[in-house]
Amino acid sequence: MNYSYQKEIIYETLKTLKNHPTAEYVYHYLKYKNYKISLATVYRNLNKMAALGKIKKIGGINGSARYDYNINKHYHFECQSCGKIFDISSEFTLGLTEQIQNATGFKIYSHDMIFYGLCAECRDNNYKTITL
């Protein structure tokens, strides 16, 4: 991937945000910061970086792809109330790939896992709302 100023600002923005943003979010953030960049450029560069393994593309969360600077093995949790995305350590599922391979005979090269529910803050707020 050739260096370009636009690629660098997109990558640094993703690194700074850490909220698993959509391409649209990155675009609006950069426009807010007064960068001259098109939405198509943001999409193109995020997808190129993901294809090269420089960032991780997480598909299907809230209907739009999200992008993650953290390419280390980990999973995600999406709060169904506030929509925030959280990282979950892969230590919780050590040996999962091997268990599935042994049980099915599949050869697994990679996988993604997304958990859905309520984050602690929303769970507490919903509990307070229900109990009042």
PDB file of C-alpha atoms in Angstrom:
ATOM      1  CA  MET A   1       0.000   0.000   0.000  1.00  0.00           C
ATOM      2  CA  ASN A   2       1.582   3.235  -1.106  1.00  0.00           C
ATOM      3  CA  TYR A   3       1.841   6.066   1.370  1.00  0.00           C
ATOM      4  CA  SER A   4      -0.529   8.980   1.008  1.00  0.00           C
ATOM      5  CA  TYR A   5      -1.453  11.785   3.336  1.00  0.00           C
ATOM      6  CA  GLN A   6      -5.123  10.798   3.156  1.00  0.00           C
ATOM      7  CA  LYS A   7      -4.388   7.177   4.107  1.00  0.00           C
ATOM      8  CA  GLU A   8      -2.302   8.366   7.021  1.00  0.00           C
ATOM      9  CA  ILE A   9      -4.957  10.720   8.415  1.00  0.00           C
ATOM     10  CA  ILE A  10      -7.623   8.017   8.072  1.00  0.00           C
ATOM     11  CA  TYR A  11      -5.400   5.484   9.848  1.00  0.00           C
ATOM     12  CA  GLU A  12      -4.457   7.934  12.617  1.00  0.00           C
ATOM     13  CA  THR A  13      -8.116   8.893  13.048  1.00  0.00           C
ATOM     14  CA  LEU A  14      -9.088   5.254  13.457  1.00  0.00           C
ATOM     15  CA  LYS A  15      -6.260   4.806  15.947  1.00  0.00           C
ATOM     16  CA  THR A  16      -7.427   7.863  17.919  1.00  0.00           C
ATOM     17  CA  LEU A  17     -11.167   7.142  17.949  1.00  0.00           C
ATOM     18  CA  LYS A  18     -11.059   3.553  19.275  1.00  0.00           C
ATOM     19  CA  ASN A  19     -14.864   3.362  19.041  1.00  0.00           C
ATOM     20  CA  HIS A  20     -15.056   0.992  16.070  1.00  0.00           C
ATOM     21  CA  PRO A  21     -16.408   3.726  13.782  1.00  0.00           C
ATOM     22  CA  THR A  22     -18.169   3.352  10.458  1.00  0.00           C
ATOM     23  CA  ALA A  23     -16.670   4.926   7.339  1.00  0.00           C
ATOM     24  CA  GLU A  24     -19.338   7.625   7.583  1.00  0.00           C
ATOM     25  CA  TYR A  25     -18.302   8.423  11.149  1.00  0.00           C
ATOM     26  CA  VAL A  26     -14.634   8.701  10.120  1.00  0.00           C
ATOM     27  CA  TYR A  27     -15.631  10.951   7.212  1.00  0.00           C
ATOM     28  CA  HIS A  28     -17.717  13.290   9.396  1.00  0.00           C
ATOM     29  CA  TYR A  29     -15.003  13.374  12.052  1.00  0.00           C
ATOM     30  CA  LEU A  30     -12.394  14.385   9.467  1.00  0.00           C
ATOM     31  CA  LYS A  31     -14.715  17.008   7.944  1.00  0.00           C
ATOM     32  CA  TYR A  32     -15.263  18.405  11.461  1.00  0.00           C
ATOM     33  CA  LYS A  33     -11.474  18.610  11.822  1.00  0.00           C
ATOM     34  CA  ASN A  34     -11.408  20.584   8.532  1.00  0.00           C
ATOM     35  CA  TYR A  35      -9.732  17.941   6.377  1.00  0.00           C
ATOM     36  CA  LYS A  36     -10.620  18.015   2.688  1.00  0.00           C
ATOM     37  CA  ILE A  37     -11.550  14.417   1.931  1.00  0.00           C
ATOM     38  CA  SER A  38     -14.434  12.637   0.240  1.00  0.00           C
ATOM     39  CA  LEU A  39     -16.538   9.844   1.646  1.00  0.00           C
ATOM     40  CA  ALA A  40     -15.476   7.645  -1.288  1.00  0.00           C
ATOM     41  CA  THR A  41     -11.811   8.183  -0.360  1.00  0.00           C
ATOM     42  CA  VAL A  42     -12.517   7.192   3.239  1.00  0.00           C
ATOM     43  CA  TYR A  43     -14.346   4.020   2.152  1.00  0.00           C
ATOM     44  CA  ARG A  44     -11.685   3.099  -0.400  1.00  0.00           C
ATOM     45  CA  ASN A  45      -8.799   3.544   2.023  1.00  0.00           C
ATOM     46  CA  LEU A  46     -10.470   1.783   4.946  1.00  0.00           C
ATOM     47  CA  ASN A  47     -11.306  -1.195   2.740  1.00  0.00           C
ATOM     48  CA  LYS A  48      -7.763  -1.309   1.309  1.00  0.00           C
ATOM     49  CA  MET A  49      -6.231  -1.199   4.783  1.00  0.00           C
ATOM     50  CA  ALA A  50      -8.588  -3.961   5.936  1.00  0.00           C
ATOM     51  CA  ALA A  51      -7.762  -6.139   2.911  1.00  0.00           C
ATOM     52  CA  LEU A  52      -4.057  -5.756   3.699  1.00  0.00           C
ATOM     53  CA  GLY A  53      -4.583  -6.600   7.382  1.00  0.00           C
ATOM     54  CA  LYS A  54      -3.510  -3.191   8.668  1.00  0.00           C
ATOM     55  CA  ILE A  55      -6.920  -2.706  10.315  1.00  0.00           C
ATOM     56  CA  LYS A  56      -9.868  -5.006  10.965  1.00  0.00           C
ATOM     57  CA  LYS A  57     -13.224  -4.682   9.225  1.00  0.00           C
ATOM     58  CA  ILE A  58     -16.145  -5.834  11.335  1.00  0.00           C
ATOM     59  CA  GLY A  59     -19.177  -6.478   9.170  1.00  0.00           C
ATOM     60  CA  GLY A  60     -22.808  -6.442  10.117  1.00  0.00           C
ATOM     61  CA  ILE A  61     -22.760  -4.499  13.365  1.00  0.00           C
ATOM     62  CA  ASN A  62     -25.761  -2.158  13.280  1.00  0.00           C
ATOM     63  CA  GLY A  63     -26.078  -2.887   9.561  1.00  0.00           C
ATOM     64  CA  SER A  64     -22.861  -1.018   8.653  1.00  0.00           C
ATOM     65  CA  ALA A  65     -19.281  -2.204   8.588  1.00  0.00           C
ATOM     66  CA  ARG A  66     -17.173  -0.949  11.454  1.00  0.00           C
ATOM     67  CA  TYR A  67     -13.412  -0.568  11.457  1.00  0.00           C
ATOM     68  CA  ASP A  68     -11.026  -1.470  14.254  1.00  0.00           C
ATOM     69  CA  TYR A  69      -7.440  -0.305  14.666  1.00  0.00           C
ATOM     70  CA  ASN A  70      -6.730  -3.222  17.019  1.00  0.00           C
ATOM     71  CA  ILE A  71      -5.776  -6.165  14.793  1.00  0.00           C
ATOM     72  CA  ASN A  72      -4.783  -8.415  17.685  1.00  0.00           C
ATOM     73  CA  LYS A  73      -7.046 -11.410  18.229  1.00  0.00           C
ATOM     74  CA  HIS A  74     -10.094 -10.285  20.186  1.00  0.00           C
ATOM     75  CA  TYR A  75     -13.873 -10.317  20.011  1.00  0.00           C
ATOM     76  CA  HIS A  76     -16.574  -7.680  20.202  1.00  0.00           C
ATOM     77  CA  PHE A  77     -19.655  -6.882  22.241  1.00  0.00           C
ATOM     78  CA  GLU A  78     -22.402  -4.629  20.890  1.00  0.00           C
ATOM     79  CA  CYS A  79     -24.766  -2.993  23.362  1.00  0.00           C
ATOM     80  CA  GLN A  80     -28.302  -3.262  22.016  1.00  0.00           C
ATOM     81  CA  SER A  81     -29.338  -0.139  23.921  1.00  0.00           C
ATOM     82  CA  CYS A  82     -26.620   2.489  23.372  1.00  0.00           C
ATOM     83  CA  GLY A  83     -24.971   0.906  20.309  1.00  0.00           C
ATOM     84  CA  LYS A  84     -21.442   1.105  21.706  1.00  0.00           C
ATOM     85  CA  ILE A  85     -18.941  -1.542  20.649  1.00  0.00           C
ATOM     86  CA  PHE A  86     -16.542  -2.993  23.217  1.00  0.00           C
ATOM     87  CA  ASP A  87     -13.483  -5.213  22.823  1.00  0.00           C
ATOM     88  CA  ILE A  88     -13.453  -8.589  24.600  1.00  0.00           C
ATOM     89  CA  SER A  89     -10.221 -10.473  25.167  1.00  0.00           C
ATOM     90  CA  SER A  90      -9.825 -13.691  23.227  1.00  0.00           C
ATOM     91  CA  GLU A  91      -8.563 -15.322  26.435  1.00  0.00           C
ATOM     92  CA  PHE A  92     -12.179 -16.176  27.257  1.00  0.00           C
ATOM     93  CA  THR A  93     -12.345 -18.584  24.336  1.00  0.00           C
ATOM     94  CA  LEU A  94      -8.901 -20.183  24.399  1.00  0.00           C
ATOM     95  CA  GLY A  95      -9.059 -23.485  22.580  1.00  0.00           C
ATOM     96  CA  LEU A  96     -12.399 -22.747  20.916  1.00  0.00           C
ATOM     97  CA  THR A  97     -11.030 -23.089  17.374  1.00  0.00           C
ATOM     98  CA  GLU A  98      -9.392 -26.404  18.196  1.00  0.00           C
ATOM     99  CA  GLN A  99     -12.570 -27.714  19.843  1.00  0.00           C
ATOM    100  CA  ILE A 100     -14.642 -26.858  16.770  1.00  0.00           C
ATOM    101  CA  GLN A 101     -12.068 -28.331  14.395  1.00  0.00           C
ATOM    102  CA  ASN A 102     -11.899 -31.563  16.413  1.00  0.00           C
ATOM    103  CA  ALA A 103     -15.684 -31.851  16.612  1.00  0.00           C
ATOM    104  CA  THR A 104     -16.406 -31.063  12.956  1.00  0.00           C
ATOM    105  CA  GLY A 105     -13.309 -31.907  10.955  1.00  0.00           C
ATOM    106  CA  PHE A 106     -13.283 -28.351   9.575  1.00  0.00           C
ATOM    107  CA  LYS A 107     -10.016 -26.512   8.989  1.00  0.00           C
ATOM    108  CA  ILE A 108     -10.596 -23.038  10.438  1.00  0.00           C
ATOM    109  CA  TYR A 109      -8.330 -20.222   9.275  1.00  0.00           C
ATOM    110  CA  SER A 110      -9.994 -17.353  11.123  1.00  0.00           C
ATOM    111  CA  HIS A 111     -13.201 -16.299  12.800  1.00  0.00           C
ATOM    112  CA  ASP A 112     -14.976 -13.290  14.287  1.00  0.00           C
ATOM    113  CA  MET A 113     -17.325 -13.325  17.201  1.00  0.00           C
ATOM    114  CA  ILE A 114     -19.782 -10.618  18.222  1.00  0.00           C
ATOM    115  CA  PHE A 115     -21.738 -10.797  21.457  1.00  0.00           C
ATOM    116  CA  TYR A 116     -24.973  -8.820  21.811  1.00  0.00           C
ATOM    117  CA  GLY A 117     -26.710  -7.593  24.947  1.00  0.00           C
ATOM    118  CA  LEU A 118     -26.631  -4.665  27.359  1.00  0.00           C
ATOM    119  CA  CYS A 119     -23.433  -3.025  28.559  1.00  0.00           C
ATOM    120  CA  ALA A 120     -23.075  -2.542  32.318  1.00  0.00           C
ATOM    121  CA  GLU A 121     -24.203   1.092  32.178  1.00  0.00           C
ATOM    122  CA  CYS A 122     -27.322   0.371  30.100  1.00  0.00           C
ATOM    123  CA  ARG A 123     -28.105  -2.723  32.147  1.00  0.00           C
ATOM    124  CA  ASP A 124     -28.003  -0.637  35.347  1.00  0.00           C
ATOM    125  CA  ASN A 125     -30.059   2.166  33.775  1.00  0.00           C
ATOM    126  CA  ASN A 126     -32.665  -0.285  32.458  1.00  0.00           C
ATOM    127  CA  TYR A 127     -32.815  -1.973  35.846  1.00  0.00           C
ATOM    128  CA  LYS A 128     -33.367   1.390  37.557  1.00  0.00           C
ATOM    129  CA  THR A 129     -36.050   2.294  35.040  1.00  0.00           C
ATOM    130  CA  ILE A 130     -37.836  -1.014  35.520  1.00  0.00           C
ATOM    131  CA  THR A 131     -37.669  -0.966  39.310  1.00  0.00           C
ATOM    132  CA  LEU A 132     -38.864   2.634  39.792  1.00  0.00           C
TER     133      LEU A 132
END
